[in-house]
PDB file of N, CA and C in Angstrom:
ATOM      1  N   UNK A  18       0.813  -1.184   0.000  1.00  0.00           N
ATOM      2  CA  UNK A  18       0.000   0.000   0.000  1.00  0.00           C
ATOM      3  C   UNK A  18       0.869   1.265   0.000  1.00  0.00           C
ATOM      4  N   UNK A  19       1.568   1.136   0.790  1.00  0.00           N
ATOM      5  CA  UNK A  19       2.929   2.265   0.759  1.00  0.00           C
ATOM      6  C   UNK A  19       3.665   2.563  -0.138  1.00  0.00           C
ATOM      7  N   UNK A  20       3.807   1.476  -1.127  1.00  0.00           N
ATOM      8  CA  UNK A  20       4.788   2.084  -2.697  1.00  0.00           C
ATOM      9  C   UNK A  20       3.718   2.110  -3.372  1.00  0.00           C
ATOM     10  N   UNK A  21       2.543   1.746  -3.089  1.00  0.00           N
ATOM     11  CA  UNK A  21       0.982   2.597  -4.447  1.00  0.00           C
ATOM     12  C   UNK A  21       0.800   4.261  -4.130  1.00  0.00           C
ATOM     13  N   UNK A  22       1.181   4.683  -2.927  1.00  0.00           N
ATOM     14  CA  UNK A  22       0.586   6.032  -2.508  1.00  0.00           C
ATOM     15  C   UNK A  22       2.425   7.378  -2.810  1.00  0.00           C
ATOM     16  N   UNK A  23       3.505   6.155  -2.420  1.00  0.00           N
ATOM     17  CA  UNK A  23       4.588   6.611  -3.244  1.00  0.00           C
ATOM     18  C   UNK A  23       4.776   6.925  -4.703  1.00  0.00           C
ATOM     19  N   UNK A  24       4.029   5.845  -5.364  1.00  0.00           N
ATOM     20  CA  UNK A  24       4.126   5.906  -6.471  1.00  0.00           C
ATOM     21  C   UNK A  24       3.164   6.819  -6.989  1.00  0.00           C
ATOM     22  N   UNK A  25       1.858   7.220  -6.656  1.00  0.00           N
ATOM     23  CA  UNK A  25       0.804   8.685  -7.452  1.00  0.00           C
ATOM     24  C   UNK A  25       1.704   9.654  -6.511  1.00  0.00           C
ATOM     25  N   UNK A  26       2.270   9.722  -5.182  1.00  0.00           N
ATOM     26  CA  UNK A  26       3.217  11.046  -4.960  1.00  0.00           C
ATOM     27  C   UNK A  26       4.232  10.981  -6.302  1.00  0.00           C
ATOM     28  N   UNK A  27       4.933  10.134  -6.285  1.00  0.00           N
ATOM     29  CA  UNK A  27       6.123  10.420  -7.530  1.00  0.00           C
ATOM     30  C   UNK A  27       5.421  10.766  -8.784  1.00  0.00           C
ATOM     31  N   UNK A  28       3.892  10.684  -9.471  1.00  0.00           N
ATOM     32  CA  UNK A  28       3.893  10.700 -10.403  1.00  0.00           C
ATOM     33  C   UNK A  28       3.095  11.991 -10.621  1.00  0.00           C
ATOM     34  N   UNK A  29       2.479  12.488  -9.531  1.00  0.00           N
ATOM     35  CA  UNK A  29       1.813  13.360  -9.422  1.00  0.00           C
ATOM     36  C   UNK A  29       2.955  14.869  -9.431  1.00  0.00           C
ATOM     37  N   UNK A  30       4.079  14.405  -8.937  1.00  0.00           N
ATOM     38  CA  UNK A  30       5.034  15.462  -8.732  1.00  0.00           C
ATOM     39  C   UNK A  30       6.064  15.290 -10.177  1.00  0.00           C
ATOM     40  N   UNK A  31       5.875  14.654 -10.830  1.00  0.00           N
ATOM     41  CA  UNK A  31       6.295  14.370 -12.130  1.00  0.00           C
ATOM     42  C   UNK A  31       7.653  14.166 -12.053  1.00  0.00           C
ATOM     43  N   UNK A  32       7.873  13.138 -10.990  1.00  0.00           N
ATOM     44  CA  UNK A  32       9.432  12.731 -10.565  1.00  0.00           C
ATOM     45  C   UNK A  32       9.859  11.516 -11.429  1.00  0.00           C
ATOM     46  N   UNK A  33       8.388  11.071 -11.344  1.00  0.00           N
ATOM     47  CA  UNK A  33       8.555   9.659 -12.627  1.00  0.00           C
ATOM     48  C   UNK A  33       7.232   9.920 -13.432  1.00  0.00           C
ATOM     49  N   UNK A  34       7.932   9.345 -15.215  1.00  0.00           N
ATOM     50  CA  UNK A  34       7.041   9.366 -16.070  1.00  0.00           C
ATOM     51  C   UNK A  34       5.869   8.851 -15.996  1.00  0.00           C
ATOM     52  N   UNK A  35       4.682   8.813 -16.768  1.00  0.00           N
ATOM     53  CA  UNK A  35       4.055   7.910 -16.776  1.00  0.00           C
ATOM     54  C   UNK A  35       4.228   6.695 -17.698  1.00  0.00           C
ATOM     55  N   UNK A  36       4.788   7.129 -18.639  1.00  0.00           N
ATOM     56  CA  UNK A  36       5.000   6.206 -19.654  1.00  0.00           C
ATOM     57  C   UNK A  36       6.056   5.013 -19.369  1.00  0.00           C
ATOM     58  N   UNK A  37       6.846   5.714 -18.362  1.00  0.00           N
ATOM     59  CA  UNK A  37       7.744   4.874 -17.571  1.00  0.00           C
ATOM     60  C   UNK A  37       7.707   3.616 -17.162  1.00  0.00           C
ATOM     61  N   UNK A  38       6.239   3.864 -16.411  1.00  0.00           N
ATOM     62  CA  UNK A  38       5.588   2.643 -15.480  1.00  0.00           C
ATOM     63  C   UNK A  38       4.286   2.322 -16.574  1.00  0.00           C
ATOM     64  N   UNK A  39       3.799   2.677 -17.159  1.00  0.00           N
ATOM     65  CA  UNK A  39       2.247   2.118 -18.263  1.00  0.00           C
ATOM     66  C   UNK A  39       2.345   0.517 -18.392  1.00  0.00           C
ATOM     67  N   UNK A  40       3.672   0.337 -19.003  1.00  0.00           N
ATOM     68  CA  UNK A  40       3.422  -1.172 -19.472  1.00  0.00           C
ATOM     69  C   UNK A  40       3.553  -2.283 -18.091  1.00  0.00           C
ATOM     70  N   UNK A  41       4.521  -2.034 -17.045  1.00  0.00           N
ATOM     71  CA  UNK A  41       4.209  -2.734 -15.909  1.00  0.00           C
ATOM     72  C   UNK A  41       2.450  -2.678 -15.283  1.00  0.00           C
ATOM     73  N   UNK A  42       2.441  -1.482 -15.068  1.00  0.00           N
ATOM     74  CA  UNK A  42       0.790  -1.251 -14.682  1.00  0.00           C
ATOM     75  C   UNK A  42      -0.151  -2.181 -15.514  1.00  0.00           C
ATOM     76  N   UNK A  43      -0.233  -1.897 -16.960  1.00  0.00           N
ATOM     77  CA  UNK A  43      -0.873  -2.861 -17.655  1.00  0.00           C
ATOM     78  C   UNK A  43      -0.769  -4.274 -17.555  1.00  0.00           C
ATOM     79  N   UNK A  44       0.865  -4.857 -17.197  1.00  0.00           N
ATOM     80  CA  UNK A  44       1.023  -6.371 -16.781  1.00  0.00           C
ATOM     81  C   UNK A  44       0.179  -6.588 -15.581  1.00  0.00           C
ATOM     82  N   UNK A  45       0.594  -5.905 -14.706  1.00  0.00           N
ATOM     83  CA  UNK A  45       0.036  -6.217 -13.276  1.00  0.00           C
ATOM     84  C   UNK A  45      -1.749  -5.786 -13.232  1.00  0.00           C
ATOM     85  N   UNK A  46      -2.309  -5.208 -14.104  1.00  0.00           N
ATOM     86  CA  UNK A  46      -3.849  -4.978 -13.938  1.00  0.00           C
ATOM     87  C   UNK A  46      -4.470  -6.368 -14.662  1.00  0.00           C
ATOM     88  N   UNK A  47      -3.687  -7.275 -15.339  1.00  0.00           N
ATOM     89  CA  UNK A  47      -3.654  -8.272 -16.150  1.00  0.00           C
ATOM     90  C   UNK A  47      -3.881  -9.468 -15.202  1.00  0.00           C
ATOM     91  N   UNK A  48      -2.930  -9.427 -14.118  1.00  0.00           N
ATOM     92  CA  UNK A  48      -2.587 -11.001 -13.779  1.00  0.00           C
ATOM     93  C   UNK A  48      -3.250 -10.130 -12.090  1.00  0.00           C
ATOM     94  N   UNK A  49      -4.365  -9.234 -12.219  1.00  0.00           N
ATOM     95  CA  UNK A  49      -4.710  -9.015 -10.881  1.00  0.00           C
ATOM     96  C   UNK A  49      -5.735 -10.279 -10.493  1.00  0.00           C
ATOM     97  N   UNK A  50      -6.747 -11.075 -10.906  1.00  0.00           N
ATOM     98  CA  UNK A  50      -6.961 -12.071 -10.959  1.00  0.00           C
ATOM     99  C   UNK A  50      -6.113 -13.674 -10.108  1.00  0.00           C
ATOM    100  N   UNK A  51      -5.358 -13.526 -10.900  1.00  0.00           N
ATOM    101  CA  UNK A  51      -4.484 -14.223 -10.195  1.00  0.00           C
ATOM    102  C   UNK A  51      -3.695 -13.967  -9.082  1.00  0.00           C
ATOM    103  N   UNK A  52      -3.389 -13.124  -8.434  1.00  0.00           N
ATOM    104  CA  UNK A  52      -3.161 -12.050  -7.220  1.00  0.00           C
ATOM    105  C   UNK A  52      -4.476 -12.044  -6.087  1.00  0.00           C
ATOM    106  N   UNK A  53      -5.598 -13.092  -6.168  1.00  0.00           N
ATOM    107  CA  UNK A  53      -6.273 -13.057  -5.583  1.00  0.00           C
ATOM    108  C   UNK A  53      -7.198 -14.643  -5.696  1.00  0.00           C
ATOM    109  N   UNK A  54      -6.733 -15.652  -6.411  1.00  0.00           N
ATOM    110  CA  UNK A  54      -7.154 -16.807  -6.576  1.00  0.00           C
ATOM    111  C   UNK A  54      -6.481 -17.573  -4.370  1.00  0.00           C
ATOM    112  N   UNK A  55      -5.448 -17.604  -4.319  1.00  0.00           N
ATOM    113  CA  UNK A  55      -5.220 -17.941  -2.901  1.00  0.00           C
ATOM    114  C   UNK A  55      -5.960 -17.503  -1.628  1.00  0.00           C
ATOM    115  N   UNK A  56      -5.996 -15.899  -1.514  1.00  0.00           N
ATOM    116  CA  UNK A  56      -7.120 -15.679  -0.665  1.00  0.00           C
ATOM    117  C   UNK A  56      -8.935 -16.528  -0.814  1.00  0.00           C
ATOM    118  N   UNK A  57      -9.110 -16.435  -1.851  1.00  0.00           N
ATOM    119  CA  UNK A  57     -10.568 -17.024  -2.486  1.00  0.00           C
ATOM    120  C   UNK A  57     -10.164 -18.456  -2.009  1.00  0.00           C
ATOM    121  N   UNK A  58      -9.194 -19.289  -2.197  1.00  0.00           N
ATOM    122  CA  UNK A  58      -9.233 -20.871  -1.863  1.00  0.00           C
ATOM    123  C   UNK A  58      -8.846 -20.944  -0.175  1.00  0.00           C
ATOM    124  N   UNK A  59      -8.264 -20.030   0.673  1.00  0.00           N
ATOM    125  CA  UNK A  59      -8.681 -19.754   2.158  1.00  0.00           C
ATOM    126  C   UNK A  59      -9.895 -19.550   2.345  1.00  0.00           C
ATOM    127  N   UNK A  60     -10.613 -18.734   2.051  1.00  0.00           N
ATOM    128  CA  UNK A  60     -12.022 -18.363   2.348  1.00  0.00           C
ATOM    129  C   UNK A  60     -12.653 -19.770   1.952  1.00  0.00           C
ATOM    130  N   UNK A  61     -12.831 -20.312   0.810  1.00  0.00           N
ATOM    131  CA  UNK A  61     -13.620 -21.578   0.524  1.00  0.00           C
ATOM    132  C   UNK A  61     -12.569 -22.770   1.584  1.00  0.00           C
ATOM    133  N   UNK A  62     -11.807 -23.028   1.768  1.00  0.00           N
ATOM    134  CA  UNK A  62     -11.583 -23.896   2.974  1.00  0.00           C
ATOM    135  C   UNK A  62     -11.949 -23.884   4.126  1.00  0.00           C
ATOM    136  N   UNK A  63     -12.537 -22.182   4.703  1.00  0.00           N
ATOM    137  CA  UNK A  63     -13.002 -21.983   6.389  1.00  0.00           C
ATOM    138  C   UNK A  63     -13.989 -21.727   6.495  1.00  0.00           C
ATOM    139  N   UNK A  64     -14.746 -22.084   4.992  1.00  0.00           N
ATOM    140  CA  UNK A  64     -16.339 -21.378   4.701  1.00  0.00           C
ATOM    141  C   UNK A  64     -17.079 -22.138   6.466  1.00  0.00           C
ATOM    142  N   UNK A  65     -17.146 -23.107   6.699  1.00  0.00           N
ATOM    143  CA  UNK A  65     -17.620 -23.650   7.648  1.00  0.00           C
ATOM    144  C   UNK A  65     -17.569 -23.057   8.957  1.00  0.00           C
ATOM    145  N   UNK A  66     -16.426 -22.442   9.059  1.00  0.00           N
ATOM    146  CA  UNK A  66     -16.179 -22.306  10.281  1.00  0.00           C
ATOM    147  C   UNK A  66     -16.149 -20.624  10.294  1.00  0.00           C
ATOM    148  N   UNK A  67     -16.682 -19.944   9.223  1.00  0.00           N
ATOM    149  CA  UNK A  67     -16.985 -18.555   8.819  1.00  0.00           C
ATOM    150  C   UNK A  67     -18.304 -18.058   9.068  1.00  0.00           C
ATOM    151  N   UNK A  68     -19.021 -19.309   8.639  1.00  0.00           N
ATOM    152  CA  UNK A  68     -20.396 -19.399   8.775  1.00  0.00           C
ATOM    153  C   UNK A  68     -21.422 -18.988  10.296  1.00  0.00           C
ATOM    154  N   UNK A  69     -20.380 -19.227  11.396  1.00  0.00           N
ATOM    155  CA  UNK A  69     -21.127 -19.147  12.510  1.00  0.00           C
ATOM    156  C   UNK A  69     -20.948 -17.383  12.423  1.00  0.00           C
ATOM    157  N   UNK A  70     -19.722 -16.916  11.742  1.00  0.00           N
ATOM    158  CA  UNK A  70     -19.425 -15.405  12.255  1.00  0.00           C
ATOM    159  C   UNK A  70     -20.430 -14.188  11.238  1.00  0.00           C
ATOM    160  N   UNK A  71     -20.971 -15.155  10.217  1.00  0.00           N
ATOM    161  CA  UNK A  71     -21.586 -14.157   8.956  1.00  0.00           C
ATOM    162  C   UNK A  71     -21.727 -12.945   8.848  1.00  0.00           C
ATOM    163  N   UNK A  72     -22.924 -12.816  10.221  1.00  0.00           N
ATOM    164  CA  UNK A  72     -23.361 -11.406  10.257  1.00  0.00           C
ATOM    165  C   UNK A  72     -22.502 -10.341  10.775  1.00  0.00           C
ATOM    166  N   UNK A  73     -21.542 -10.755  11.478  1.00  0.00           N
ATOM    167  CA  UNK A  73     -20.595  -9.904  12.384  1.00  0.00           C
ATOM    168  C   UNK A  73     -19.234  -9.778  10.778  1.00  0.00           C
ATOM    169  N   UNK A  74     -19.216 -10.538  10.189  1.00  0.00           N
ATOM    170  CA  UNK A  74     -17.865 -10.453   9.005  1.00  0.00           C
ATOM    171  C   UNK A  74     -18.817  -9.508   7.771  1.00  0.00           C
ATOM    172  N   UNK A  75     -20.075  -9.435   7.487  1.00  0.00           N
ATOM    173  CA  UNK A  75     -20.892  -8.631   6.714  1.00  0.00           C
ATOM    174  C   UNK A  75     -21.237  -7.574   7.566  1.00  0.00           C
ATOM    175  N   UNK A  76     -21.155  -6.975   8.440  1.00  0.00           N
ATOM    176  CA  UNK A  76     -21.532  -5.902   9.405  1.00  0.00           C
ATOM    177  C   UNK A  76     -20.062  -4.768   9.183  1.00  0.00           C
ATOM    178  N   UNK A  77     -19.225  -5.731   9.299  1.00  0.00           N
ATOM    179  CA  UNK A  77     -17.869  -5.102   8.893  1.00  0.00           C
ATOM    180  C   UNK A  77     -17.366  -4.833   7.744  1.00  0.00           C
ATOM    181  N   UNK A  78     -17.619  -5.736   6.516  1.00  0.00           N
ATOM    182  CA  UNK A  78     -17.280  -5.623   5.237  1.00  0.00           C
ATOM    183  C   UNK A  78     -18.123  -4.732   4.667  1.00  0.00           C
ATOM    184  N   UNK A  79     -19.306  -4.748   4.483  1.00  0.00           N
ATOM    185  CA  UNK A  79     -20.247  -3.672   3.674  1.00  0.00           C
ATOM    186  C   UNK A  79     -20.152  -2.267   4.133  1.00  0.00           C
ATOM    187  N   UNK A  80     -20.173  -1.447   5.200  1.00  0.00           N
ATOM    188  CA  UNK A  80     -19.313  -0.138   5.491  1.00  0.00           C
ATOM    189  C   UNK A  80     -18.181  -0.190   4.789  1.00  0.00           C
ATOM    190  N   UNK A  81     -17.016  -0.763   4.977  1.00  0.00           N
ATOM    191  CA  UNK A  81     -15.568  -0.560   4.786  1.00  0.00           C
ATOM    192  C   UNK A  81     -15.533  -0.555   3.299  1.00  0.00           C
ATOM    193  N   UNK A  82     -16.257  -1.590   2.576  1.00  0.00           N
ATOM    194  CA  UNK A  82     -16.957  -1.596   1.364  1.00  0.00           C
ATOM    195  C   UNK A  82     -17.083   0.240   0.678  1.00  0.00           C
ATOM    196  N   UNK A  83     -18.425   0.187   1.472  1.00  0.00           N
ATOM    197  CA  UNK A  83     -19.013   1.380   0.783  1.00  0.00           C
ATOM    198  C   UNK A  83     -17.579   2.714   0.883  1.00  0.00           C
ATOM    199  N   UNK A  84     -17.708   2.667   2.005  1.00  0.00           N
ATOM    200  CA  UNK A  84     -16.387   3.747   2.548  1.00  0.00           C
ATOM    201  C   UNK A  84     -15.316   3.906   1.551  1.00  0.00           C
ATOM    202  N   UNK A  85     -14.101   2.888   1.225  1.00  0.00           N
ATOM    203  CA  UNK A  85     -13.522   2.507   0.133  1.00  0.00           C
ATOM    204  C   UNK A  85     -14.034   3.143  -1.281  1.00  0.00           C
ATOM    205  N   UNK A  86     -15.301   2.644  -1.723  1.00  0.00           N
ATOM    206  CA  UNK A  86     -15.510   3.055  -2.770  1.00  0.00           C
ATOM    207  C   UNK A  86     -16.075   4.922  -2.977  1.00  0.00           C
ATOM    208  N   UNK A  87     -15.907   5.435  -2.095  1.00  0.00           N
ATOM    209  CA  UNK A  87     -16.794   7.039  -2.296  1.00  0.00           C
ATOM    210  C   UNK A  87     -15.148   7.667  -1.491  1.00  0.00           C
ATOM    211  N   UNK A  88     -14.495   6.728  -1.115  1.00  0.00           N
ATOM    212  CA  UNK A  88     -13.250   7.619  -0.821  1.00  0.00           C
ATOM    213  C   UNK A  88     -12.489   7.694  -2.543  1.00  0.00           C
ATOM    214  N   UNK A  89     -12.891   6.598  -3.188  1.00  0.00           N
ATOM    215  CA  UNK A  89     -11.833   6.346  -4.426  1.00  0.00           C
ATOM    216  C   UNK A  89     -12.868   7.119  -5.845  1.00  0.00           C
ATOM    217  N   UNK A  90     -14.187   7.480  -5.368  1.00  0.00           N
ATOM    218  CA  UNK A  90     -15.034   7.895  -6.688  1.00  0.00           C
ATOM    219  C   UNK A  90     -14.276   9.722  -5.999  1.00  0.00           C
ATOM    220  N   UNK A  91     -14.165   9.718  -4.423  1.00  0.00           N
ATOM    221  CA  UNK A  91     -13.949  11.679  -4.815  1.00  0.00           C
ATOM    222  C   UNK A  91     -12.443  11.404  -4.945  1.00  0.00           C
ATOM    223  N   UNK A  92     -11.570  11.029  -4.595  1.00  0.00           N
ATOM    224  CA  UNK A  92     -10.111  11.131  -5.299  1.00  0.00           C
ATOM    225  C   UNK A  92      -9.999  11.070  -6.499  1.00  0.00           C
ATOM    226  N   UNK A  93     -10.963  10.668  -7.330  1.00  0.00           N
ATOM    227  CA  UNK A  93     -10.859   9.965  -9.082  1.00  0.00           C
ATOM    228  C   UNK A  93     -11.479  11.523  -9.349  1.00  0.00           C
ATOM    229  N   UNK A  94     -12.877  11.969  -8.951  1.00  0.00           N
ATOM    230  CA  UNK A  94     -13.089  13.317  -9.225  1.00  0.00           C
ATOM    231  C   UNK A  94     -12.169  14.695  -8.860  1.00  0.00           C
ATOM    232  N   UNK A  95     -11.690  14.556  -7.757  1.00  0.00           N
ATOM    233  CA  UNK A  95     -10.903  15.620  -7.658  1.00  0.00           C
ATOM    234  C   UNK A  95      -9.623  15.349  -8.372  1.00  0.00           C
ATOM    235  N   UNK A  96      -9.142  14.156  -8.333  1.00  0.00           N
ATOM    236  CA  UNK A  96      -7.572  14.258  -9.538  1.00  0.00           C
ATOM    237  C   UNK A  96      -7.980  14.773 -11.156  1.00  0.00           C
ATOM    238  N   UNK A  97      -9.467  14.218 -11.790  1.00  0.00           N
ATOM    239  CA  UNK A  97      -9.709  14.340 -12.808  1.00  0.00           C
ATOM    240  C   UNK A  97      -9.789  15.928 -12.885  1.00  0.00           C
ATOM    241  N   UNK A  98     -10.307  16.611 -12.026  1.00  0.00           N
ATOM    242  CA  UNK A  98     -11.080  17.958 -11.847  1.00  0.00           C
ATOM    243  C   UNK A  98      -9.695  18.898 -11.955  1.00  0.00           C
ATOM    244  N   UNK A  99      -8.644  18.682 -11.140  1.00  0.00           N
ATOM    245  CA  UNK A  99      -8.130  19.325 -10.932  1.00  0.00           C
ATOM    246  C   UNK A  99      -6.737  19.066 -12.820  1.00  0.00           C
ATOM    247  N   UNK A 100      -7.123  17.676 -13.576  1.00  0.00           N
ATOM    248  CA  UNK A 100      -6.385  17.584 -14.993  1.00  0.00           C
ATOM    249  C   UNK A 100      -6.952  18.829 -15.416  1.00  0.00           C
ATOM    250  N   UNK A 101      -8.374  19.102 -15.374  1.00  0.00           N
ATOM    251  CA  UNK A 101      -9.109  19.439 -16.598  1.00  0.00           C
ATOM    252  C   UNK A 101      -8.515  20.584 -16.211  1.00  0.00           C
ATOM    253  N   UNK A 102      -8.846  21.280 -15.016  1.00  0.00           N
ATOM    254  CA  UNK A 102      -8.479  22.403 -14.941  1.00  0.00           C
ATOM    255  C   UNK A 102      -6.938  23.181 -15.391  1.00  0.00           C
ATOM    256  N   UNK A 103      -6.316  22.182 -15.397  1.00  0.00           N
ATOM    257  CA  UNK A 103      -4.924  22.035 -15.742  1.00  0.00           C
ATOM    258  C   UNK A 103      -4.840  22.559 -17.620  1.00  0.00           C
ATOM    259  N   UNK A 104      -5.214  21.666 -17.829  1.00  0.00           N
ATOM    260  CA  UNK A 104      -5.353  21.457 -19.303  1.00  0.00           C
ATOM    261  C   UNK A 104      -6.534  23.241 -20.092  1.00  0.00           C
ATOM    262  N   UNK A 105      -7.271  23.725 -18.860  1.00  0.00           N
ATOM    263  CA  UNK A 105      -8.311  24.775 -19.566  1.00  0.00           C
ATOM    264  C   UNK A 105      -7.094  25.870 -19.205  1.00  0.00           C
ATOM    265  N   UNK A 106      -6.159  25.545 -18.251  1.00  0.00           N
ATOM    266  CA  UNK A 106      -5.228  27.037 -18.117  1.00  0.00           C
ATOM    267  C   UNK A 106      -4.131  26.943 -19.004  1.00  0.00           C
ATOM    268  N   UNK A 107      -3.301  25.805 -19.966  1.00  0.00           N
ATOM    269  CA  UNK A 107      -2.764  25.502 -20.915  1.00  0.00           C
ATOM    270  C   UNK A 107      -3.587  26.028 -21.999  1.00  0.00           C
ATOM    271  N   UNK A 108      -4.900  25.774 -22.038  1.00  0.00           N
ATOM    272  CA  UNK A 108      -4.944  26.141 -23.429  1.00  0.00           C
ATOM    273  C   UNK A 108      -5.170  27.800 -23.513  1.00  0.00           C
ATOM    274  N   UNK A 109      -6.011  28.202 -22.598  1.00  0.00           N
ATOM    275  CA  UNK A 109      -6.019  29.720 -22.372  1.00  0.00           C
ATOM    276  C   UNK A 109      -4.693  30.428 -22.572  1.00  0.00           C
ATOM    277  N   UNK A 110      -3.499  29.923 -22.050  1.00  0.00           N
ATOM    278  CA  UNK A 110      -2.175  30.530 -21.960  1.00  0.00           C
ATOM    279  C   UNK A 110      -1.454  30.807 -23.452  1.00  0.00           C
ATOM    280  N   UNK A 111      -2.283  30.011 -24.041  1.00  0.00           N
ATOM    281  CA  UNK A 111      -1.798  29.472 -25.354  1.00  0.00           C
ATOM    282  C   UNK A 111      -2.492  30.673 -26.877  1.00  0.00           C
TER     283      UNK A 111
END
């Protein structure tokens, strides 16, 4: 988690390209699938013994869930917001 939040600091500060890192990013958004087949075959081995905890493991997951996703829809809007704006004072300058 610490070299993902290093890595939009470095790229955001234009310390590293983007083009730099594109084709790794693209490998690794590829084989993310597989980066998550082992957790899935833990969970289906303790399903049994998960089962007594359900409501207390869904009480916790669906917040953290939702939370997660409206922290990552306003970071996606404010990074996008703040391109465009980027890009309307380039062309004005121009």
């Amino acid at each position: 988690m610490y070299g993902l939040v290093l890595l939009l600091l470095a790229l955001n500060f234009r310390l590293i390209k983007l083009e730099d890192v594109k084709e790794v990013g693209t490998y690794l958004t590829g084989i993310f699938p597989l980066l998550f087949v082992p957790a899935a075959a833990g969970v289906m081995e303790l399903w049994a013994e998960m089962g007594e905890m359900l409501l207390p493991i869904l009480i916790a997951i669906i917040p953290v869930t939702v939370l997660v996703m409206v922290s990552a829809g306003k970071t996606t809007q404010a990074l996008s917001g703040r391109k465009n704006k980027e890009a309307d004072n380039d062309a004005a300058a121009e």
